[in-house]
Coordinates of C-alpha atoms in Angstrom, one line a residue:
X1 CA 48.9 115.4 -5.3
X2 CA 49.4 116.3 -9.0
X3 CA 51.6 119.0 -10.5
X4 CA 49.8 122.0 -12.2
X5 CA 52.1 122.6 -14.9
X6 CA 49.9 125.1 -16.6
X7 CA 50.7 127.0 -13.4
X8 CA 54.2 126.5 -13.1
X9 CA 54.4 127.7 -17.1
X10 CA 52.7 130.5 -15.7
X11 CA 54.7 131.8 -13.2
X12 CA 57.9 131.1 -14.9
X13 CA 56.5 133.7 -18.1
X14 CA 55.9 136.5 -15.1
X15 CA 59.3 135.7 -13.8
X16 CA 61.1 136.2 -17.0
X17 CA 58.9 139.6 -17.9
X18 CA 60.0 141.0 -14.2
X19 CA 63.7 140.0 -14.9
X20 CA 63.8 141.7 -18.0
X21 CA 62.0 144.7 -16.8
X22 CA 64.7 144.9 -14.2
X23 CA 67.4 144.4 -16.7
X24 CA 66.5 147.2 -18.9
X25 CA 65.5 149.5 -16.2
X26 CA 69.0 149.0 -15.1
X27 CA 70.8 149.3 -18.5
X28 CA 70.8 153.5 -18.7
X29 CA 74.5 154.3 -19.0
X30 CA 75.8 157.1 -16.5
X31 CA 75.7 160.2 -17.7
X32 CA 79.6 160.6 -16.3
X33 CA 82.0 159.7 -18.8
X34 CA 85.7 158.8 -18.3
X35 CA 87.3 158.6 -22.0
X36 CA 90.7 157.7 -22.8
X37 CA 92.6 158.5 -25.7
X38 CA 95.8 157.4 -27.1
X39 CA 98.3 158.6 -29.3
X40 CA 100.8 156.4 -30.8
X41 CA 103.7 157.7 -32.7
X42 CA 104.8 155.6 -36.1
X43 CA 109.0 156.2 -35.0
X44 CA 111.0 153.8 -32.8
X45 CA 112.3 155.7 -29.8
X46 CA 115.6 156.7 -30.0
X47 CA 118.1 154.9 -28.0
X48 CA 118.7 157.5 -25.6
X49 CA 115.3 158.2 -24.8
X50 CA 113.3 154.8 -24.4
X51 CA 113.3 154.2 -20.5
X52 CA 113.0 150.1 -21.7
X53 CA 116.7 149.8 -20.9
X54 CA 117.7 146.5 -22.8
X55 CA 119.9 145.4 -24.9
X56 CA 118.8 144.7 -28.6
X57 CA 115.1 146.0 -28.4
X58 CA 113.2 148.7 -30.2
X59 CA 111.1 150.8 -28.2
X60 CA 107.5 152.5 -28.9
X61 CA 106.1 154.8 -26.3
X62 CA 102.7 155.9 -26.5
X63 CA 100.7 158.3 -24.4
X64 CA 97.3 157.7 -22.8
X65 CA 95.2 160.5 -22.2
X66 CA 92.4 160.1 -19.5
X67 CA 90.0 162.5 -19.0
X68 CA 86.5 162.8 -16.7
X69 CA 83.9 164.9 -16.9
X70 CA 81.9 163.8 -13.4
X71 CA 81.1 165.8 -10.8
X72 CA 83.4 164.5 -8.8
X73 CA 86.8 163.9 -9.0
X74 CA 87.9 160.2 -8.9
X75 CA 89.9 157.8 -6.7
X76 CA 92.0 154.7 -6.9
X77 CA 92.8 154.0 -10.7
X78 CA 93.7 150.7 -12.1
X79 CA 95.1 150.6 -16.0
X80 CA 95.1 147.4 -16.7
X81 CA 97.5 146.7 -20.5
X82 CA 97.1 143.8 -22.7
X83 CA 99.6 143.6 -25.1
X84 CA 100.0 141.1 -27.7
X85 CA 103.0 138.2 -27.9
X86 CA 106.1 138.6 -28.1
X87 CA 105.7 142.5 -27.3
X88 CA 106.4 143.6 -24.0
X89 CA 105.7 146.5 -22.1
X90 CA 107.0 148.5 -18.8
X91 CA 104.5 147.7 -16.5
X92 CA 101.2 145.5 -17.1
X93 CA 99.2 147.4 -15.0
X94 CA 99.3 151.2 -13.8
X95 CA 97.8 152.4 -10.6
X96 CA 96.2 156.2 -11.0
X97 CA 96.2 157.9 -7.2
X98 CA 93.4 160.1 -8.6
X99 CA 91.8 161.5 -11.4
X100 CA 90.6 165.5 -11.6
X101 CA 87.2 165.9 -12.8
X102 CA 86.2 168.6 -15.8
X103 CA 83.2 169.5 -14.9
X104 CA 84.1 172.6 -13.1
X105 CA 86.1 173.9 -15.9
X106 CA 88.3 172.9 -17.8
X107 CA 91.1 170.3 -16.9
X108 CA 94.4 169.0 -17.9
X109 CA 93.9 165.4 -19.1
X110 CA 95.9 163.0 -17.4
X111 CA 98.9 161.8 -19.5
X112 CA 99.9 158.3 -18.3
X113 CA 103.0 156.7 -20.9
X114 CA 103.6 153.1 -21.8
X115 CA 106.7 151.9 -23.4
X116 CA 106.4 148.9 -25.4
X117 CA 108.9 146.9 -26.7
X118 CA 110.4 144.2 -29.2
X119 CA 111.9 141.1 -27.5
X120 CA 115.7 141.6 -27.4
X121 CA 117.5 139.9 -30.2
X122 CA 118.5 136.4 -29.7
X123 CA 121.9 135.1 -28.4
X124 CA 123.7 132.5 -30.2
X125 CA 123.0 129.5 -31.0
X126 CA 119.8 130.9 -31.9
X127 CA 117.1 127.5 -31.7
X128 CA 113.6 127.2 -33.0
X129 CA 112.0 127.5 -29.0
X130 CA 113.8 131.2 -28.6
X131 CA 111.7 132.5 -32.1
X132 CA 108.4 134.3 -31.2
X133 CA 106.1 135.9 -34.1
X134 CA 104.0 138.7 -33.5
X135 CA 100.6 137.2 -33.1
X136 CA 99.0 141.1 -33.5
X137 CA 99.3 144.1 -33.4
X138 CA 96.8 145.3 -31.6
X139 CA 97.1 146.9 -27.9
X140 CA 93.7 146.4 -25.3
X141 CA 93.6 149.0 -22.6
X142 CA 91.2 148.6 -19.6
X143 CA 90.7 151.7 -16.9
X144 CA 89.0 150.0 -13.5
X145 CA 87.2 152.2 -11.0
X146 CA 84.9 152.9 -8.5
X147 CA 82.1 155.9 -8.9
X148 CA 81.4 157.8 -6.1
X149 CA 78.4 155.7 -5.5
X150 CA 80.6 152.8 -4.9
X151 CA 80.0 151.3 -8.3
X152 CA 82.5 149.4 -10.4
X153 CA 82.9 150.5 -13.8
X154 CA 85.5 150.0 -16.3
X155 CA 86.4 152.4 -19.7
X156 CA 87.9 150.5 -22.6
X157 CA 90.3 151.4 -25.0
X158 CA 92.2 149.8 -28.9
X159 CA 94.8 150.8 -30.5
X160 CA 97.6 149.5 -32.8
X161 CA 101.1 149.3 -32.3
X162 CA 103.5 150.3 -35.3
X163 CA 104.4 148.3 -37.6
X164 CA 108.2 149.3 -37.2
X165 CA 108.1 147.8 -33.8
X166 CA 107.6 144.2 -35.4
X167 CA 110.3 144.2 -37.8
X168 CA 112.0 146.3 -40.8
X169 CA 112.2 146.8 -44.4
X170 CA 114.6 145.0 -46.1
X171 CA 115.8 144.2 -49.8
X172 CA 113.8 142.3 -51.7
X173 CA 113.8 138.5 -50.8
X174 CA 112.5 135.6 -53.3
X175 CA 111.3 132.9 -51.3
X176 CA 108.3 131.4 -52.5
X177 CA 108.1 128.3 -50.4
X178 CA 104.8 129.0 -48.8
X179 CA 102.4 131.5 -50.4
X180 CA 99.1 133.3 -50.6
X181 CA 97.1 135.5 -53.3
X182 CA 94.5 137.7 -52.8
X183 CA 92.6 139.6 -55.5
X184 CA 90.8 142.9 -55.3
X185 CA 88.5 145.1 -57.9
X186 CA 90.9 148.4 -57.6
X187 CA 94.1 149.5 -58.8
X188 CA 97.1 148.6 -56.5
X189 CA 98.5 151.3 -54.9
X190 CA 102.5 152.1 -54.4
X191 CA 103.6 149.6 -51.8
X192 CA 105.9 152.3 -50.3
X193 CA 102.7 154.4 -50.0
X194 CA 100.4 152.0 -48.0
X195 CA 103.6 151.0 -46.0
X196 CA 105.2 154.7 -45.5
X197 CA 105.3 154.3 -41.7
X198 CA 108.5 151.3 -42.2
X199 CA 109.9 152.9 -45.6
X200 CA 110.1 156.6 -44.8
X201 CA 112.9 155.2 -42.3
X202 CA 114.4 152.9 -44.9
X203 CA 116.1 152.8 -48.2
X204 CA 112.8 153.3 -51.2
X205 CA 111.3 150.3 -51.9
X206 CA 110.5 149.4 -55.5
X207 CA 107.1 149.8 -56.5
X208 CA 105.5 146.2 -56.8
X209 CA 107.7 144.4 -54.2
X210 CA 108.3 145.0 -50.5
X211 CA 110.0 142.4 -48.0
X212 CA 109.7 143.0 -44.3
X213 CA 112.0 141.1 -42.0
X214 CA 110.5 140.6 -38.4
X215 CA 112.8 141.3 -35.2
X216 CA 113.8 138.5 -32.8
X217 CA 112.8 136.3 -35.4
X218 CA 116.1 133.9 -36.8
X219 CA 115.8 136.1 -39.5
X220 CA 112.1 135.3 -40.4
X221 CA 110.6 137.3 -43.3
X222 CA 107.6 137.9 -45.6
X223 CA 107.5 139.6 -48.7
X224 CA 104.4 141.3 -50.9
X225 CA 104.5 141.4 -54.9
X226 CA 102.0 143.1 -56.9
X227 CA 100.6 142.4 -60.1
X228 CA 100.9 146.0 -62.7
X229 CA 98.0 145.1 -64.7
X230 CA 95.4 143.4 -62.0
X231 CA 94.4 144.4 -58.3
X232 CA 97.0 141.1 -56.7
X233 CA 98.7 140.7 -54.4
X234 CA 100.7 137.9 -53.3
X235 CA 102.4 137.2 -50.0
X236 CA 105.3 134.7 -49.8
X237 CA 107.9 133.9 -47.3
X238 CA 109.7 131.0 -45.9
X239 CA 107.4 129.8 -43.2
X240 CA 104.1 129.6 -43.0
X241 CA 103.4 131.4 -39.9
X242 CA 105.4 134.7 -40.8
X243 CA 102.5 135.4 -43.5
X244 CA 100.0 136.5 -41.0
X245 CA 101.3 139.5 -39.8
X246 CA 102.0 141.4 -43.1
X247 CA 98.9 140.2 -44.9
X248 CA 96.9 141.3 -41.9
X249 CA 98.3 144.7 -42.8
X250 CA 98.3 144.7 -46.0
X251 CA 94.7 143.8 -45.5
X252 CA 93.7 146.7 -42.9
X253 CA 95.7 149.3 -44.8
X254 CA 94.1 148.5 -48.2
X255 CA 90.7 148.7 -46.1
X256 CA 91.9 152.5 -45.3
X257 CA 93.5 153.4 -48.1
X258 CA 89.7 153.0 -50.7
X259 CA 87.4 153.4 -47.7
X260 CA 86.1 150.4 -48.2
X261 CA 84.8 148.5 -45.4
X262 CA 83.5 144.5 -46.8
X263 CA 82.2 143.7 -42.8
X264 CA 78.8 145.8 -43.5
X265 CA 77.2 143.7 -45.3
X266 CA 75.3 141.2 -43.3
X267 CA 75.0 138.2 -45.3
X268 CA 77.8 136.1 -47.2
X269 CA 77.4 136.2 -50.9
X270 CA 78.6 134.4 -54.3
X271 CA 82.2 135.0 -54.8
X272 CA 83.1 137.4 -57.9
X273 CA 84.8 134.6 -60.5
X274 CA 87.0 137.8 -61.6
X275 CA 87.6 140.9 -59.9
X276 CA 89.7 142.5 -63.1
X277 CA 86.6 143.2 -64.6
X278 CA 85.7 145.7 -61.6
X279 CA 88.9 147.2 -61.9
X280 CA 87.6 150.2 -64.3
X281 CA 84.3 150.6 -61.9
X282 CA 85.2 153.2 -59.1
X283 CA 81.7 152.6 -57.8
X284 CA 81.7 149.0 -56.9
X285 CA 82.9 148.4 -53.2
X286 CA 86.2 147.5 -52.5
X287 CA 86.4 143.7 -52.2
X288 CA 88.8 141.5 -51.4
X289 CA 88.7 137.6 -52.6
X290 CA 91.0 134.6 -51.7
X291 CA 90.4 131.8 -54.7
X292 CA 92.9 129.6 -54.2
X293 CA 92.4 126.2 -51.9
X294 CA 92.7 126.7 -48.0
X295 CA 96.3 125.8 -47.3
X296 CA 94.8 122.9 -44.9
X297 CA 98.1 120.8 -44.9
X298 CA 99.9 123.9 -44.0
X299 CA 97.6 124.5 -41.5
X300 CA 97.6 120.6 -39.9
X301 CA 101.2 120.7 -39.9
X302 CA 101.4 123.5 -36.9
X303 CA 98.7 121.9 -35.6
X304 CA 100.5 118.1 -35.4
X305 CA 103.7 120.1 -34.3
X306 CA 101.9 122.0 -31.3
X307 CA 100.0 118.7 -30.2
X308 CA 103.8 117.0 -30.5
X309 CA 104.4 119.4 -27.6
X310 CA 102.1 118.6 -25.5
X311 CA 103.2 114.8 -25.5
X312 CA 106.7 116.1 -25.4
X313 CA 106.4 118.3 -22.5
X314 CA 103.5 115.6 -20.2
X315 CA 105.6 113.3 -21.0
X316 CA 108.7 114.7 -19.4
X317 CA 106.6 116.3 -16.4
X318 CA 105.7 112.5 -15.5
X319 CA 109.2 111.7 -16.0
X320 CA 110.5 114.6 -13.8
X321 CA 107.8 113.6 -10.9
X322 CA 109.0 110.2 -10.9
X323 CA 112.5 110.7 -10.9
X324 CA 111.8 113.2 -7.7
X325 CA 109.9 110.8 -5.6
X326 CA 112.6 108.4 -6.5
X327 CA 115.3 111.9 -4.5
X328 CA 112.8 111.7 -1.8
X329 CA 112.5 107.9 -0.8
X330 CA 116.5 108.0 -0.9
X331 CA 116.7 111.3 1.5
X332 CA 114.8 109.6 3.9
X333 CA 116.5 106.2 3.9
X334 CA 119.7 108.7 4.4
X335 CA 118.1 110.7 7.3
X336 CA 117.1 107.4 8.9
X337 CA 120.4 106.3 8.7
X338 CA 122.1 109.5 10.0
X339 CA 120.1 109.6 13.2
X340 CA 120.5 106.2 14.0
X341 CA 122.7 105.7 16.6
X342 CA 124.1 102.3 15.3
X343 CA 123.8 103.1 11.7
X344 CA 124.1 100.4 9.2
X345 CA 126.6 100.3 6.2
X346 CA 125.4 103.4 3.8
X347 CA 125.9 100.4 1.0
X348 CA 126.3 102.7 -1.8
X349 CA 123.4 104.6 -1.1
X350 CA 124.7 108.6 -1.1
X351 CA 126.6 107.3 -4.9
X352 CA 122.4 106.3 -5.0
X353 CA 121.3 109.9 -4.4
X354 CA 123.9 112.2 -5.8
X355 CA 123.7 110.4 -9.4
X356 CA 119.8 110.3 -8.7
X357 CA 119.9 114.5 -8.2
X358 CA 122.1 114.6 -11.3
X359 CA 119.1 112.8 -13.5
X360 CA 116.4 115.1 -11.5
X361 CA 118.6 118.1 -12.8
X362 CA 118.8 117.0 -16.4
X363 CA 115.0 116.6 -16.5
X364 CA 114.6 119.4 -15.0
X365 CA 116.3 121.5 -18.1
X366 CA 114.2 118.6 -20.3
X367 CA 110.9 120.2 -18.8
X368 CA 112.0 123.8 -19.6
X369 CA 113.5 123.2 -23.3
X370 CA 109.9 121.2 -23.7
X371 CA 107.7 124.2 -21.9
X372 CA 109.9 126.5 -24.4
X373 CA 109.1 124.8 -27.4
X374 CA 105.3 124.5 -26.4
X375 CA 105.5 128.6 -26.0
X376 CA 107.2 128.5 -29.8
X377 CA 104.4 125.7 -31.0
X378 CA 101.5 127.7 -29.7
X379 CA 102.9 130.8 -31.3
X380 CA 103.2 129.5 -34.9
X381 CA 99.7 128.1 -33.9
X382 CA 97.9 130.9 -33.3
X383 CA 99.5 132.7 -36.6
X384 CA 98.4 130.1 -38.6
X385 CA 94.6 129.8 -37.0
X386 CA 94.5 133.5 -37.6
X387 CA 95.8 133.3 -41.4
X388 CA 92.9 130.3 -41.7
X389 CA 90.4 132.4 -40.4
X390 CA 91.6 135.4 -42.5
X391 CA 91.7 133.3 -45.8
X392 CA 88.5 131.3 -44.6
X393 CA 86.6 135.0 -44.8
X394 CA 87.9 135.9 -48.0
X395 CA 87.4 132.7 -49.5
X396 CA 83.6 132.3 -48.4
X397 CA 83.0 136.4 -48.2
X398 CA 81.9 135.6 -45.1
X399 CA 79.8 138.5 -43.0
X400 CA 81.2 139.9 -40.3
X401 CA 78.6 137.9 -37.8
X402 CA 79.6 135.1 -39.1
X403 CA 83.0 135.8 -38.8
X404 CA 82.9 136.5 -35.1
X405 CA 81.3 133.7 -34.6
X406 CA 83.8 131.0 -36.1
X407 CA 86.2 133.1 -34.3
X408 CA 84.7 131.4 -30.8
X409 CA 84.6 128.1 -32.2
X410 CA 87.8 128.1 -34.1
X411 CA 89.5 130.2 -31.7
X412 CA 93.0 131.7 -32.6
X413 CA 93.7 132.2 -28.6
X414 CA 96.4 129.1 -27.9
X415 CA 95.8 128.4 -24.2
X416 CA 97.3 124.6 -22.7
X417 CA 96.7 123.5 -19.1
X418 CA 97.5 120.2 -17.4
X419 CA 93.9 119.0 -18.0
X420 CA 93.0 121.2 -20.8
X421 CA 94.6 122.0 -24.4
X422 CA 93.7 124.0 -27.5
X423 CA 93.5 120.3 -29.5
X424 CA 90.4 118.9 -27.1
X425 CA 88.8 122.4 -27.3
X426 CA 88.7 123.3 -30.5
X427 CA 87.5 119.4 -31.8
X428 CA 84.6 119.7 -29.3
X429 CA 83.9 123.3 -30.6
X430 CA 84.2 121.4 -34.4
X431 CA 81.5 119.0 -33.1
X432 CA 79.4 121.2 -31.7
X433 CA 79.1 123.1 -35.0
X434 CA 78.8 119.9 -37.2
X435 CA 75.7 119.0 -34.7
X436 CA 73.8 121.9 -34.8
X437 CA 74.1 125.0 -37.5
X438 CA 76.1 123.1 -40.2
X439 CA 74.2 119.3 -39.8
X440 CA 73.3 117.7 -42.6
X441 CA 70.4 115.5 -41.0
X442 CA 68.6 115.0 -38.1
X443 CA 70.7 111.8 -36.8
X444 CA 73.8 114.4 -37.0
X445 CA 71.4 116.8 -35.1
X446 CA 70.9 114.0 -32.6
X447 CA 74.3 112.2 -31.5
X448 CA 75.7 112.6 -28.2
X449 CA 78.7 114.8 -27.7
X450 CA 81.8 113.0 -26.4
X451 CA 83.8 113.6 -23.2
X452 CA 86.4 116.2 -23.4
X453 CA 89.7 114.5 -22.6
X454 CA 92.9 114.6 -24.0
X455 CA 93.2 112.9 -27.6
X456 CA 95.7 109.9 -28.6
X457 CA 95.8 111.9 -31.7
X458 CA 94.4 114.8 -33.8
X459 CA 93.1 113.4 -37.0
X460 CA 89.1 113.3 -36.0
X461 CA 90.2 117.2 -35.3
X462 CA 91.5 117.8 -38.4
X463 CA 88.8 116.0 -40.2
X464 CA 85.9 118.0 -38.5
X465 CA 87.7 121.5 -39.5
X466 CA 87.6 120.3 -42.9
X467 CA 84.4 119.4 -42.8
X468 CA 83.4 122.7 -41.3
X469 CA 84.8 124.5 -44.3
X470 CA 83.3 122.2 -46.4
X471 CA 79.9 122.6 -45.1
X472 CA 80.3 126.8 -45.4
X473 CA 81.6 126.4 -48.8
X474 CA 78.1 124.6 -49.4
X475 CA 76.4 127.6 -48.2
X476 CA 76.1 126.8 -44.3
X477 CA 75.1 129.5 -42.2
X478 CA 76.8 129.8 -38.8
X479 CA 73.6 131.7 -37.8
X480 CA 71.2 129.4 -38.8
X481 CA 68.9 127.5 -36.4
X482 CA 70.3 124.7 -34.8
X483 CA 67.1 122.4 -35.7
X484 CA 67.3 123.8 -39.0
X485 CA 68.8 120.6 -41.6
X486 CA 66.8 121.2 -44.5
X487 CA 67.9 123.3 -47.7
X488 CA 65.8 126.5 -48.0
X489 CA 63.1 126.9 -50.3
X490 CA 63.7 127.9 -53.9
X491 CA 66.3 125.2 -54.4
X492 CA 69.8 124.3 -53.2
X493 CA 72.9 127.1 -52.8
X494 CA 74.7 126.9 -55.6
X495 CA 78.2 125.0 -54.1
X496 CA 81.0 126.6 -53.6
X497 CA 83.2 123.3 -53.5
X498 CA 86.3 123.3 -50.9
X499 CA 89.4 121.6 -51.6
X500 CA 91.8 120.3 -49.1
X501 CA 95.0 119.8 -51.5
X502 CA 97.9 120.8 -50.0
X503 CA 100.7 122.4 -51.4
X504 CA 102.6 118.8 -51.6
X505 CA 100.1 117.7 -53.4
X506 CA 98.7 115.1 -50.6
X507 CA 94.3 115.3 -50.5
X508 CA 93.2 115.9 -46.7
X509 CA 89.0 114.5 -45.5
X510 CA 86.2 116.4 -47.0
X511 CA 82.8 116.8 -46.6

């Protein structure tokens, strides 16, 4: 008996319209609302005050306000906190016992506060494992719930922390050892005035220069010069890591400082060869550029010391298994021998098993100075993927779409498991990319992706980022159609050629 396929095509077409019919019937939002807001203040806490009792921190406490205007009042509250690394906070989550609804009238909104915190300082000897970076600055709240129906719902919430609670302002520092420049088409603006949350507290900073030391950081800074004459700014500082954070600000508070906002427009466009001509037109859009070459080397360097980790730490984990089924096989030889009732000659074994518990010790402290440094290694890691993708945006002008979408396959979230890493991930991501939006051909479009497994090394990774840039720099579209290869009509994009020169000078694979 044959298969009516016409049929089958049919059917499946009637499916999909019912499922979707369903879908959207079901997509009206309730007409109860549950809103929080939250108000954050720019101060530390004082001393005194802050309930995060701990020796060397700085405090922050903001207040949550939640507020429901249902017609009934609601039960059994879970506010769930996500708060960036290295901050932490009082308590992760916060059970509500009820919530009182406004309907009837007016009500008091509930006030529910959260102290956050900077790490305490380090004891000495300070080592590279103990030094965490701020990875963001910016604070996720989640309010779970049931309706009276029986429905789960959840009410989300952003906000960002203050920047005093990363770090402080201190006298200028010249360190130029790793550094960025990015370009805009408006007058620079005071530094003390974009940054007067951290320098109303401090000694006035000069005009053009500002250097910001983080907390619980060995003494890690990054500093911001401007140019008098031309809308630049460069960052430097002494590790390449430490730059994210304060051009990430300098970045958001330029943004609210013109009004301008470069994610609404929603394709990428030809970068502006110089933005000092737009300096005297007030009614172009702000813009911000990044001309240099991507710091690539920089970038491969925290991403060879992270994958160095990994070995490091798998490497002692097998050790440390093996040197505890060696403790076991010796404990029951000993056991054997103790219940025996003619035992035989111990023959050196309890020397055996107390010098073998010495070595299970010892790699036992190996395993937790090599989990440590993996913490410290995916740290720097997920600064540096977020400076990448920061510069890659500026560099390109990428849209905002576009943006969020590298963001998935270049991720800046630094997650390892036994079978798992970021390395593995991310390459397979890489491929994926080069194989469908960004191929060149149709034999690209048509290899087989590999299995994910755990690399000898991360050069084919490094090579397929490169290439990624490359192939945006050419005028790829993230967005594009994956059996799309061919250049668009009218003629070829003009190229906007990517370099992978690093800053000693060594050439990295291109496209």
């Amino acid at each position: 008996m044959g298969l009516d396929y016409e049929a089958m095509d049919e059917e499946h077409r009637r499916l999909q319209v019912m499922i979707r019919q369903v879908v959207n019937n079901n997509k009206a939002e309730p007409k109860d609302q549950t809103v929080m807001r939250v108000v954050v203040p720019n101060v530390l806490d004082s001393r005194e005050g802050s309930s995060f009792d701990r020796r060397g921190t700085h405090s922050v406490t903001a207040k949550v306000y939640i507020t429901h205007n249902g017609p009934e009042d609601l039960e059994n509250l879970t506010l769930i906190v996500d708060c960036p690394q290295p901050f932490q906070t009082d308590q992760g989550s916060v059970a509500i016992s009820s919530l009182r609804s406004s309907s009837a009238g007016p009500a008091t909104p509930l006030v529910v506060p959260i102290v956050f915190s900077s790490p305490p300082d380090i004891p000495s000897p300070v080592t590279p494992e103990k030094v965490l970076l701020p990875t963001s600055l910016m604070v996720h709240l989640i309010l779970a719930f049931l309706s009276p129906n029986g429905e789960p719902l959840t009410c989300k919430a952003s906000f960002v922390l203050p920047l005093c609670l990363a770090g402080t302002i201190i006298p200028p520092v010249k360190n130029s050892q790793f550094k960025i420049t990015l370009d805009t088409n408006r007058m620079p603006p005071q530094l003390p005035v974009l940054f007067d949350d951290v320098c109303s507290t401090s000694d006035p900073a000069a005009g053009n220069v500002l250097s910001f030391q983080y907390f619980n950081s060995n003494a890690s800074d990054a500093t911001i010069l401007v140019s008098k004459n031309a809308g630049r700014y460069r960052i430097q500082s002494s590790s390449f890591e430490a730059l994210w954070l304060l051009t990430s600000e300098l970045v958001r508070r330029l943004k609210m400082y013109f009004g301008g906002d470069t994610d609404k427009h929603s394709a990428p466009v030809e970068p502006m060869p110089g933005l000092e001509g737009d300096l005297t037109n007030p009614n172009a859009p702000f813009a911000i550029s990044y001309t240099e070459n991507l710091p690539f080397q920089e970038y491969f360097t925290a991403i060879d010391g992270h994958f160095k980790s990994r070995q490091q730490l798998a490497a002692s984990q097998q050790t440390l298994s093996e040197r505890a089924h060696q403790f076991r096989s010796i404990q029951k030889r000993l056991l054997v021998r103790f219940k025996d009732r003619n035992p035989a000659p111990l023959a050196n074994l309890d020397l055996l098993f107390e010098d073998t518990y010495k070595l299970l010790m010892d790699v036992a402290d190996e395993v937790e100075t090599n989990q440590a440094a993996l913490t410290h290694a995916a740290n720097s890691l997920t600064c540096c993927t977020n400076l990448m993708l920061l510069l890659i945006r500026y560099r390109f002008n990428l849209a905002k779409e576009d943006m969020n979408i590298l963001k998935h396959y270049l991720s800046p979230v630094v997650v390892d498991s036994t079978s798992q890493g970021w390395e593995e991930c991310t390459d397979a991501a890489m491929t994926h990319l080069l194989r469908t939006c960004l191929a060149k051909s149709a034999k690209e479009s048509s290899s087989m992706p590999q299995p994910l497994s755990v690399p000898q090394d991360v050069n084919k990774l490094k090579k397929h980022i490169a290439l990624v840039c490359d192939r945006i720099a050419k005028g790829g579209s993230l967005r594009g159609d994956a059996t799309t290869v061919a250049a668009p009509s009218g003629g070829p994009k003009k190229s906007r050629a990517v370099s992978t020169t690093g800053s000693d000078g060594s050439t990295g694979p291109s496209g």
